[in-house]
C-alpha positions as semicolon CSV with decimal commas, in nm:
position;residue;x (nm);y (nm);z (nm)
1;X;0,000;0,000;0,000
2;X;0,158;0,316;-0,108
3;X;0,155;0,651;0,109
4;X;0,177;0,991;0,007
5;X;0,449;1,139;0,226
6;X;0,400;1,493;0,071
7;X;0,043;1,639;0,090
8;X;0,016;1,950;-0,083
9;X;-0,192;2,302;0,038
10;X;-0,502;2,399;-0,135
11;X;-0,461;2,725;-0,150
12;X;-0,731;2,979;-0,216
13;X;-0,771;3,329;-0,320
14;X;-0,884;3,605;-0,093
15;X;-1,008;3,943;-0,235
16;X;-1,220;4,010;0,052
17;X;-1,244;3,928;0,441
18;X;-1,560;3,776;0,379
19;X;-1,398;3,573;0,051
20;X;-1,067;3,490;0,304
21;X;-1,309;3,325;0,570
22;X;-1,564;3,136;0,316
23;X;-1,197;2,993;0,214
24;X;-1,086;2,861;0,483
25;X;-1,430;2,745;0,604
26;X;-1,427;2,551;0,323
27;X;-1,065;2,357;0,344
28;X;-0,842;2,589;0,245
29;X;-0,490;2,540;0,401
30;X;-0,406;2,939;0,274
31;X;-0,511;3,170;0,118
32;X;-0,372;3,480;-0,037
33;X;-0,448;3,826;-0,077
34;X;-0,375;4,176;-0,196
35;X;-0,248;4,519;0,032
36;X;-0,372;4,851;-0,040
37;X;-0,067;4,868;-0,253
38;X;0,240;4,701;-0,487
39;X;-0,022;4,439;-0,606
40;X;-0,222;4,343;-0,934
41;X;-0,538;4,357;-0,853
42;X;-0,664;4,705;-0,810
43;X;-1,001;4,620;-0,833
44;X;-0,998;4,341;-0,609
45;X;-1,098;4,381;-0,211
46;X;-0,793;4,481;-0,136
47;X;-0,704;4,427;0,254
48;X;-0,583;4,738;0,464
49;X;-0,332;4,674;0,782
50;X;-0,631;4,614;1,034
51;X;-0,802;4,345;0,773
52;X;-0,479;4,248;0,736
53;X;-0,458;4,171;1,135
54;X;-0,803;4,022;1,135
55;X;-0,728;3,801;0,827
56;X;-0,443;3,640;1,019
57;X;-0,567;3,641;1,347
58;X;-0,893;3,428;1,185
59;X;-0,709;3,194;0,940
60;X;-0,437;3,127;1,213
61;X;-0,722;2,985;1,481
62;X;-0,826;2,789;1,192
63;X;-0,472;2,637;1,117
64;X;-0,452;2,848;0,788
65;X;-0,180;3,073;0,651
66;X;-0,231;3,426;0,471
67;X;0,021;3,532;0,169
68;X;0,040;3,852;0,081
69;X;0,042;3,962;-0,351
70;X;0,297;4,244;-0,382
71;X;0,335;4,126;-0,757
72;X;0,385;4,463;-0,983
73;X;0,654;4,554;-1,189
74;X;0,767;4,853;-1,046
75;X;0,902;5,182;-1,231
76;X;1,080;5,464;-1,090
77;X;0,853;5,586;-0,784
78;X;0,641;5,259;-0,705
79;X;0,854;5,124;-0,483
80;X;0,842;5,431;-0,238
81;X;0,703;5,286;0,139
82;X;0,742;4,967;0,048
83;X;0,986;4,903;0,307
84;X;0,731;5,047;0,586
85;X;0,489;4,824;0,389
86;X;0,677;4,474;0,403
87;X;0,786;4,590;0,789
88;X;0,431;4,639;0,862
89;X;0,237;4,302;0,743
90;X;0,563;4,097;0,855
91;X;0,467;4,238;1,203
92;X;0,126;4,172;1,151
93;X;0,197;3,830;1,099
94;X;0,152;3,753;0,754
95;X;0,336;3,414;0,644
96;X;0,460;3,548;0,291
97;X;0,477;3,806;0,031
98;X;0,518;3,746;-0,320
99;X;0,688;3,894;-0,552
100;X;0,836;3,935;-0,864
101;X;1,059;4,268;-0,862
102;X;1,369;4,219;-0,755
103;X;1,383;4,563;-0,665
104;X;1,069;4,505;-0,436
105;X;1,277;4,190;-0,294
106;X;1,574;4,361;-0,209
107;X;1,341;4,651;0,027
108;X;1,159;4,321;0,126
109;X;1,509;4,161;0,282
110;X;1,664;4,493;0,388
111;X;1,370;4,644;0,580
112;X;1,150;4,385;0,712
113;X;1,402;4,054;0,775
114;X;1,239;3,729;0,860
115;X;0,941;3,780;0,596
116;X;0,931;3,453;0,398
117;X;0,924;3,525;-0,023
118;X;0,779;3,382;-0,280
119;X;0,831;3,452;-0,619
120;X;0,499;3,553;-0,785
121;X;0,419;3,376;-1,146
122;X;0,473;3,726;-1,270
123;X;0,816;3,626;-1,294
124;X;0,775;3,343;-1,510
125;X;0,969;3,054;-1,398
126;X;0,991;2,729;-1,626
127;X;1,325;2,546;-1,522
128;X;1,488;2,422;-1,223
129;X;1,832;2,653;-1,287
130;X;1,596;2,934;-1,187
131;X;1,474;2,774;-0,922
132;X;1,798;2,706;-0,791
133;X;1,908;3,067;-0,848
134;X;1,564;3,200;-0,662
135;X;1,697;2,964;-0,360
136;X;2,078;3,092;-0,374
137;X;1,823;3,431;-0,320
138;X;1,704;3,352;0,000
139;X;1,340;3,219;-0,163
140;X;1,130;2,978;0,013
141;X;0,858;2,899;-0,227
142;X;0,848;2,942;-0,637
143;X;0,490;2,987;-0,767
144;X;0,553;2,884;-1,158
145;X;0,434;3,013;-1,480
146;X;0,137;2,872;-1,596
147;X;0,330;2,765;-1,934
148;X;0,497;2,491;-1,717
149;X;0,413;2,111;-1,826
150;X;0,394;1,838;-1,583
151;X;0,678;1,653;-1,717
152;X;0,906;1,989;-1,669
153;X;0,733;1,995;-1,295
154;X;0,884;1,666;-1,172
155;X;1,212;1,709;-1,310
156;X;1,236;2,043;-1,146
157;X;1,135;1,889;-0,806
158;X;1,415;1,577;-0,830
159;X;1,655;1,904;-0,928
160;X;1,529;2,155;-0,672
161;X;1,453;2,205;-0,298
162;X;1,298;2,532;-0,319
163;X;0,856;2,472;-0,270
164;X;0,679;2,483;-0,583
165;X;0,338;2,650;-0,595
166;X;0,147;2,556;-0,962
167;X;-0,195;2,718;-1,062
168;X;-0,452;2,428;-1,109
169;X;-0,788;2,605;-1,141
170;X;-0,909;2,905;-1,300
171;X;-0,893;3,191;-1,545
172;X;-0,555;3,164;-1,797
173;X;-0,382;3,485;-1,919
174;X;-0,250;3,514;-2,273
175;X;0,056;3,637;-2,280
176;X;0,322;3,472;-2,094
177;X;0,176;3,444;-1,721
178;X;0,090;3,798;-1,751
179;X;0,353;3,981;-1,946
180;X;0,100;4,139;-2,132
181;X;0,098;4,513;-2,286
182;X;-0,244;4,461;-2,452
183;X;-0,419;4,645;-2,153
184;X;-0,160;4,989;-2,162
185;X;-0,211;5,017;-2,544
186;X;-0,589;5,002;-2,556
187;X;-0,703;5,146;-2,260
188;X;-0,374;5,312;-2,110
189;X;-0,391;5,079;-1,815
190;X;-0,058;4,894;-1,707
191;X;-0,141;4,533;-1,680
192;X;0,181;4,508;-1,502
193;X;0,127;4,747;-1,266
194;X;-0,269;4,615;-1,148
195;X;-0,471;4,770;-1,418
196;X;-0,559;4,511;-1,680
197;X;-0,852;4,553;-1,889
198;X;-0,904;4,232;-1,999
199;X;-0,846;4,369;-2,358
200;X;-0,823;3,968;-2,436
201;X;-1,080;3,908;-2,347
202;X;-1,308;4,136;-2,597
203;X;-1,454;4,000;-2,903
204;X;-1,274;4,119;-3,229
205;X;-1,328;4,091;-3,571
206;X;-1,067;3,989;-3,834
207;X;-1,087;4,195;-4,171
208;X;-0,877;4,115;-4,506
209;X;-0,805;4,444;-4,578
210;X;-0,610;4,419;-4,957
211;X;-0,639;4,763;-5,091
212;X;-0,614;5,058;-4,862
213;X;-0,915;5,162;-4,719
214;X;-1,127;4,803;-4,831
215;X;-1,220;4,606;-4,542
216;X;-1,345;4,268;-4,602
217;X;-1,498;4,063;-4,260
218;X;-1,333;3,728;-4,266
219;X;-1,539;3,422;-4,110
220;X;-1,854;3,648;-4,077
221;X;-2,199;3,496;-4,155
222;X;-2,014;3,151;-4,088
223;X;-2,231;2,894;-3,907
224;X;-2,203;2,895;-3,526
225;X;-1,892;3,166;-3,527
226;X;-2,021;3,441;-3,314
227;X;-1,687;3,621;-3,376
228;X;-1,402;3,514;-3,654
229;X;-1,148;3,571;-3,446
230;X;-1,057;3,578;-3,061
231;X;-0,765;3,573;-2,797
232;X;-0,973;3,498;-2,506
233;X;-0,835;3,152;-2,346
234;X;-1,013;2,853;-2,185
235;X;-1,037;2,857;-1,818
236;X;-0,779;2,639;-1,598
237;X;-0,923;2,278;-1,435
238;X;-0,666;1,996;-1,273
239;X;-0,941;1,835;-1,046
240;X;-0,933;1,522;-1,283
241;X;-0,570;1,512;-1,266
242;X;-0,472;1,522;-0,868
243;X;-0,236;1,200;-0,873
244;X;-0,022;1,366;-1,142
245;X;0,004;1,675;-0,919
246;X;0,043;1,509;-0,576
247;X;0,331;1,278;-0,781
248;X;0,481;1,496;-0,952
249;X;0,552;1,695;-0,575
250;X;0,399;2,044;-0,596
251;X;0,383;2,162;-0,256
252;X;0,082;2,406;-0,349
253;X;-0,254;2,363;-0,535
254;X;-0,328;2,727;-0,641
255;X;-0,706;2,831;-0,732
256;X;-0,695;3,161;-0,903
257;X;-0,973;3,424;-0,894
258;X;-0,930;3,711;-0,605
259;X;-1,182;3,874;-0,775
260;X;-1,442;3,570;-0,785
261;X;-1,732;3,547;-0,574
262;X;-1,757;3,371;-0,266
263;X;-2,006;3,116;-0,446
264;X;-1,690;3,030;-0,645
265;X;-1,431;3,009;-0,441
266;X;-1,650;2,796;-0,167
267;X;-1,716;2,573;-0,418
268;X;-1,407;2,533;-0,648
269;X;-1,221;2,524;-0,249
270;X;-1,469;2,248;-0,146
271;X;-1,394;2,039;-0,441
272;X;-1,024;2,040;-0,466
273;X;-0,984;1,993;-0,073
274;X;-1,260;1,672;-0,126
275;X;-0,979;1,541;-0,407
276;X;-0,694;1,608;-0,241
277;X;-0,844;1,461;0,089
278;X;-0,899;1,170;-0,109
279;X;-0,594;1,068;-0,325
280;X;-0,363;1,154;-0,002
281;X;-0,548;0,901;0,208
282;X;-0,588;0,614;-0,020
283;X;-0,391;0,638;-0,363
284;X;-0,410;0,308;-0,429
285;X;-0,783;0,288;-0,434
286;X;-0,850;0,629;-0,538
287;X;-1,136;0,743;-0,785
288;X;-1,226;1,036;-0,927
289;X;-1,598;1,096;-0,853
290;X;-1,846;1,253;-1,113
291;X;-1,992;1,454;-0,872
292;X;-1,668;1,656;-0,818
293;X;-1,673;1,753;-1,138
294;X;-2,007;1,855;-1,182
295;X;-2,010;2,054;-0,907
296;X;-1,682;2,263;-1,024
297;X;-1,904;2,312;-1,384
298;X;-2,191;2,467;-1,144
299;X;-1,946;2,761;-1,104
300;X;-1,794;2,774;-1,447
301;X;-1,762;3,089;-1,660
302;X;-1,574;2,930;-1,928
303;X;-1,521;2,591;-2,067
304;X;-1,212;2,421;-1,919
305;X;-0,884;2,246;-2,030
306;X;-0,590;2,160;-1,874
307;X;-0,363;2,447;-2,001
308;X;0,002;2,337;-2,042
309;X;0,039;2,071;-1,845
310;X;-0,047;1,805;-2,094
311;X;0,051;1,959;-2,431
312;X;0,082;2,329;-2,628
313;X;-0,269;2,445;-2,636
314;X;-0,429;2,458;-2,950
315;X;-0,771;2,684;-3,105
316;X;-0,963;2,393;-2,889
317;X;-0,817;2,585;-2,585
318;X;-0,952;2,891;-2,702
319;X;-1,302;3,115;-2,667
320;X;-1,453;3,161;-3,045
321;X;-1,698;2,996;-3,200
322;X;-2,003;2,810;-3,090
323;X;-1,978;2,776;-2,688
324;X;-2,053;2,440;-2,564
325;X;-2,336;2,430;-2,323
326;X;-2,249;2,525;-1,949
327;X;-2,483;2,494;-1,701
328;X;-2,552;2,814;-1,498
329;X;-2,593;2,863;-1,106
330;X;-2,714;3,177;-0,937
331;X;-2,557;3,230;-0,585
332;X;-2,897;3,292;-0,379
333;X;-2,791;3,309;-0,041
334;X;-2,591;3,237;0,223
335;X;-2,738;3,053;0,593
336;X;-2,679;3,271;0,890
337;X;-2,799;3,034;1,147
338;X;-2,998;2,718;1,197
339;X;-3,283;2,589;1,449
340;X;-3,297;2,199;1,468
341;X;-3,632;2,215;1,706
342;X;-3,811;2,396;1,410
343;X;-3,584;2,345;1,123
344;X;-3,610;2,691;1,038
345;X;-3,277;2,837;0,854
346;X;-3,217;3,238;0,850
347;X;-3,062;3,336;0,519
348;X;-2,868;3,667;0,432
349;X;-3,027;3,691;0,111
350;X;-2,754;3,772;-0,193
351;X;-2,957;3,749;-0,522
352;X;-3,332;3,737;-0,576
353;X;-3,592;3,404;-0,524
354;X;-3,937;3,334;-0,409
355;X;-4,122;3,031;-0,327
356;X;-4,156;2,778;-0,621
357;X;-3,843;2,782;-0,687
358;X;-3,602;2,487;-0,648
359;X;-3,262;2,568;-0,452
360;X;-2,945;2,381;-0,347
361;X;-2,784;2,410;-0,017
362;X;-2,425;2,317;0,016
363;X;-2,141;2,329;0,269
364;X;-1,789;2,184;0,353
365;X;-1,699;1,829;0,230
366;X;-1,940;1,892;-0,034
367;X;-2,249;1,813;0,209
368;X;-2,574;1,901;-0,090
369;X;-2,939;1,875;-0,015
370;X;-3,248;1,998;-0,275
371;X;-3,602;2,124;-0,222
372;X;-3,850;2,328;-0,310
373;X;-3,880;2,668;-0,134
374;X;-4,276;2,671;0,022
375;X;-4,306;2,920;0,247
376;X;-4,082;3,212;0,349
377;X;-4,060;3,486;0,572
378;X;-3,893;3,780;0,655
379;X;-3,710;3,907;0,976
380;X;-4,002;4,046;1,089
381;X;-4,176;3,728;1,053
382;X;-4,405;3,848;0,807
383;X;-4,506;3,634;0,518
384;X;-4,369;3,701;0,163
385;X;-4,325;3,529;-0,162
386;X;-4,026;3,671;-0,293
387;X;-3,732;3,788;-0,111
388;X;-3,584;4,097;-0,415
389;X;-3,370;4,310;-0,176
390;X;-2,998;4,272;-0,187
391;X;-2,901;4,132;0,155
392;X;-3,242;4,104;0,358
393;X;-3,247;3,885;0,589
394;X;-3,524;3,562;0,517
395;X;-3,641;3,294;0,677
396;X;-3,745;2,900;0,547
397;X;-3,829;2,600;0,711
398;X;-3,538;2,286;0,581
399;X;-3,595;1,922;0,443
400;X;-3,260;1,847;0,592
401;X;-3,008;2,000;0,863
402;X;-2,832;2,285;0,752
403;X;-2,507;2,477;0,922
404;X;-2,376;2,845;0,973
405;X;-2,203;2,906;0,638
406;X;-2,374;2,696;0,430
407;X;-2,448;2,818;0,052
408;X;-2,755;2,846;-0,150
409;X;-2,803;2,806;-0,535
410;X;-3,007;2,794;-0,784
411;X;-3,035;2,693;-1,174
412;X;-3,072;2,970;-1,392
């Protein structure tokens, strides 16, 4: 009987405190997170210093770690208070920062000495020598690009002892793990520097254009080709490939999306910690279960592939053409507390539903249960059919036992 002497972390993105606990609720073993500043999400829920203390403080009682994303490519003036900045969330407590400017690493070891690094994917790692070199550096942890195979993987972990960190779930940039200039040329927002636009993620059209000023549409009128020409990619998906990853000994299972909702990353957590869970405990008799997957395509906004760590992707990997059916889930609500003497549930309601309709509750190690919603009523006990208002508090009797936590969906 073979045992896995290396289990890996599931770790889980945090753009929010509330996205940071429904995490870690959920299995994650970190999770990690943006500052107010040096990062590449701007948009994201980015964490000031007393979040920051609250983040730790919670995922620390819960056994979890908290990384901080201090990813951006810096030019002259963005690195100014960094060293306050690294000084600051080291004394907070937080377990890493990554990074990918070696300027921003050299404040990071000068001013704030004992904060673990990791060096972000920004940096684009792809072979053991520079993992090596990252270690010579002082580096505990190498997150790699997402252009890494599997094969490359497990020769860099017989060659290396520096942790490797691998995406395995979620959206895939299309330039080299985010080298991209798209986003500063057509919309004068530094991709590199937290502003992306997602400018690959527009639909284009492709034009033979043989005479100046003649513009013929290529591929348009085509059947099922909504546009001729795209360079949107395929969203990221391991879960059917764990043994590979626990073998091939990544220390980290990263799930991207800091700016996902906390439908998403409770359920794409929930999954990959059920896998993980699995394979580690028995590889011998381990089985991928249908309902793992179906439950990851309950929160997909893309189709999914496996990226690079099988082969080059080719236009199967990406977004043109006619989609392929997803099934859609609404995020409905979330339960706030539970009665077992009256089986009544209190939901914070999140997004609009009414009696009829048929919901989904769900919780940690993928517990599910189905019904019908009959009757409902609001916190002032008051009958009501519908509950429309963002956040209002509702009340439903259950068909089965329900915890704090737990999530509500529905089918659109």
């Amino acid at each position: 009987m073979r045992t896995i002497t290396k289990k890996p972390e599931v770790l889980a993105p945090g753009g929010t405190l509330e996205k940071l606990k429904t995490a870690i609720h959920y299995g994650a073993d970190a999770v990690y997170i943006g500052g107010e500043a040096y990062g590449l999400r701007t948009r994201a829920g980015n964490f000031d210093y007393e979040e920051m203390a609250e983040a730790v403080a919670f995922a620390h009682s819960h056994g979890s770690k908290v990384y901080v994303a201090a990813n951006m490519v810096t030019h002259e003036g963005n690195e100014e208070g960094a060293g306050d900045f690294f000084r600051t969330i080291r004394d907070i407590g937080i377990d890493a920062v990554l990074i990918s400017d070696p300027a921003l690493m050299e404040i990071a070891v000068t001013d704030a000495p004992g904060l673990p690094i990791h060096l972000s994917t920004q940096a684009s790692a792809t072979n053991y020598q520079t993992l090596n070199f990252w270690e010579t550096e002082g580096l505990e942890r190498v997150v790699l690009a997402r252009e890494v195979s599997m094969e490359e993987i497990k020769e860099m972990n017989e060659k290396t002892n520096v942790e490797i960190e691998a995406f395995v779930h979620g959206a895939m940039c299309i330039s080299y793990s985010g080298r991209c200039v798209l986003s500063n040329h057509m919309s004068n927002r530094d991709a590199n520097r937290g502003g992306c636009a997602q400018s690959c993620r527009w639909k284009y059209g492709l034009f033979d254009m043989p005479l100046l000023g003649e513009q013929n549409p290529v591929g348009a009128g085509e059947e099922g080709i909504e546009e001729p020409f795209s360079m949107s990619a395929v969203d990221l998906s391991m879960l059917e490939h764990i043994p590979d990853l626990v073998e091939s000994g990544v220390d980290s299972l990263k799930i991207e999306g800091r700016m996902k909702s906390i439908h998403y990353v409770s359920t794409a957590v929930n999954v990959y910690r059920k896998a993980v869970d699995a394979y580690c405990a028995d590889p011998d008799n381990y089985e991928l279960k249908q309902e793992w997957v179906d439950e990851l395509w309950k929160v997909a906004q893309r189709e999914l592939a496996t990226g690079f760590f099988y082969q080059e992707p080719t236009e199967d990997e990406q977004l043109f053409g006619q989609r392929r059916k997803i099934p859609r889930y609404g995020f409905i609500g979330q339960v706030m507390a539970y009665d077992p003497e009256t089986q009544m549930a209190t939901i914070q309601q999140r997004n609009n539903f009414g009696v009829g309709d048929e919901i989904e509750f769900y919780g940690p190690g993928l517990r599910h249960s189905k019904q019908t919603v009959e009757a409902m009523w609001d916190e002032n006990d008051e009958s009501i059919d519908r509950a429309p208002n963002a956040m209002m508090t509702v009340k439903m009797k259950v068909n089965t036992p329900v915890e704090r936590h737990d999530m509500i969906r529905k089918k659109r």
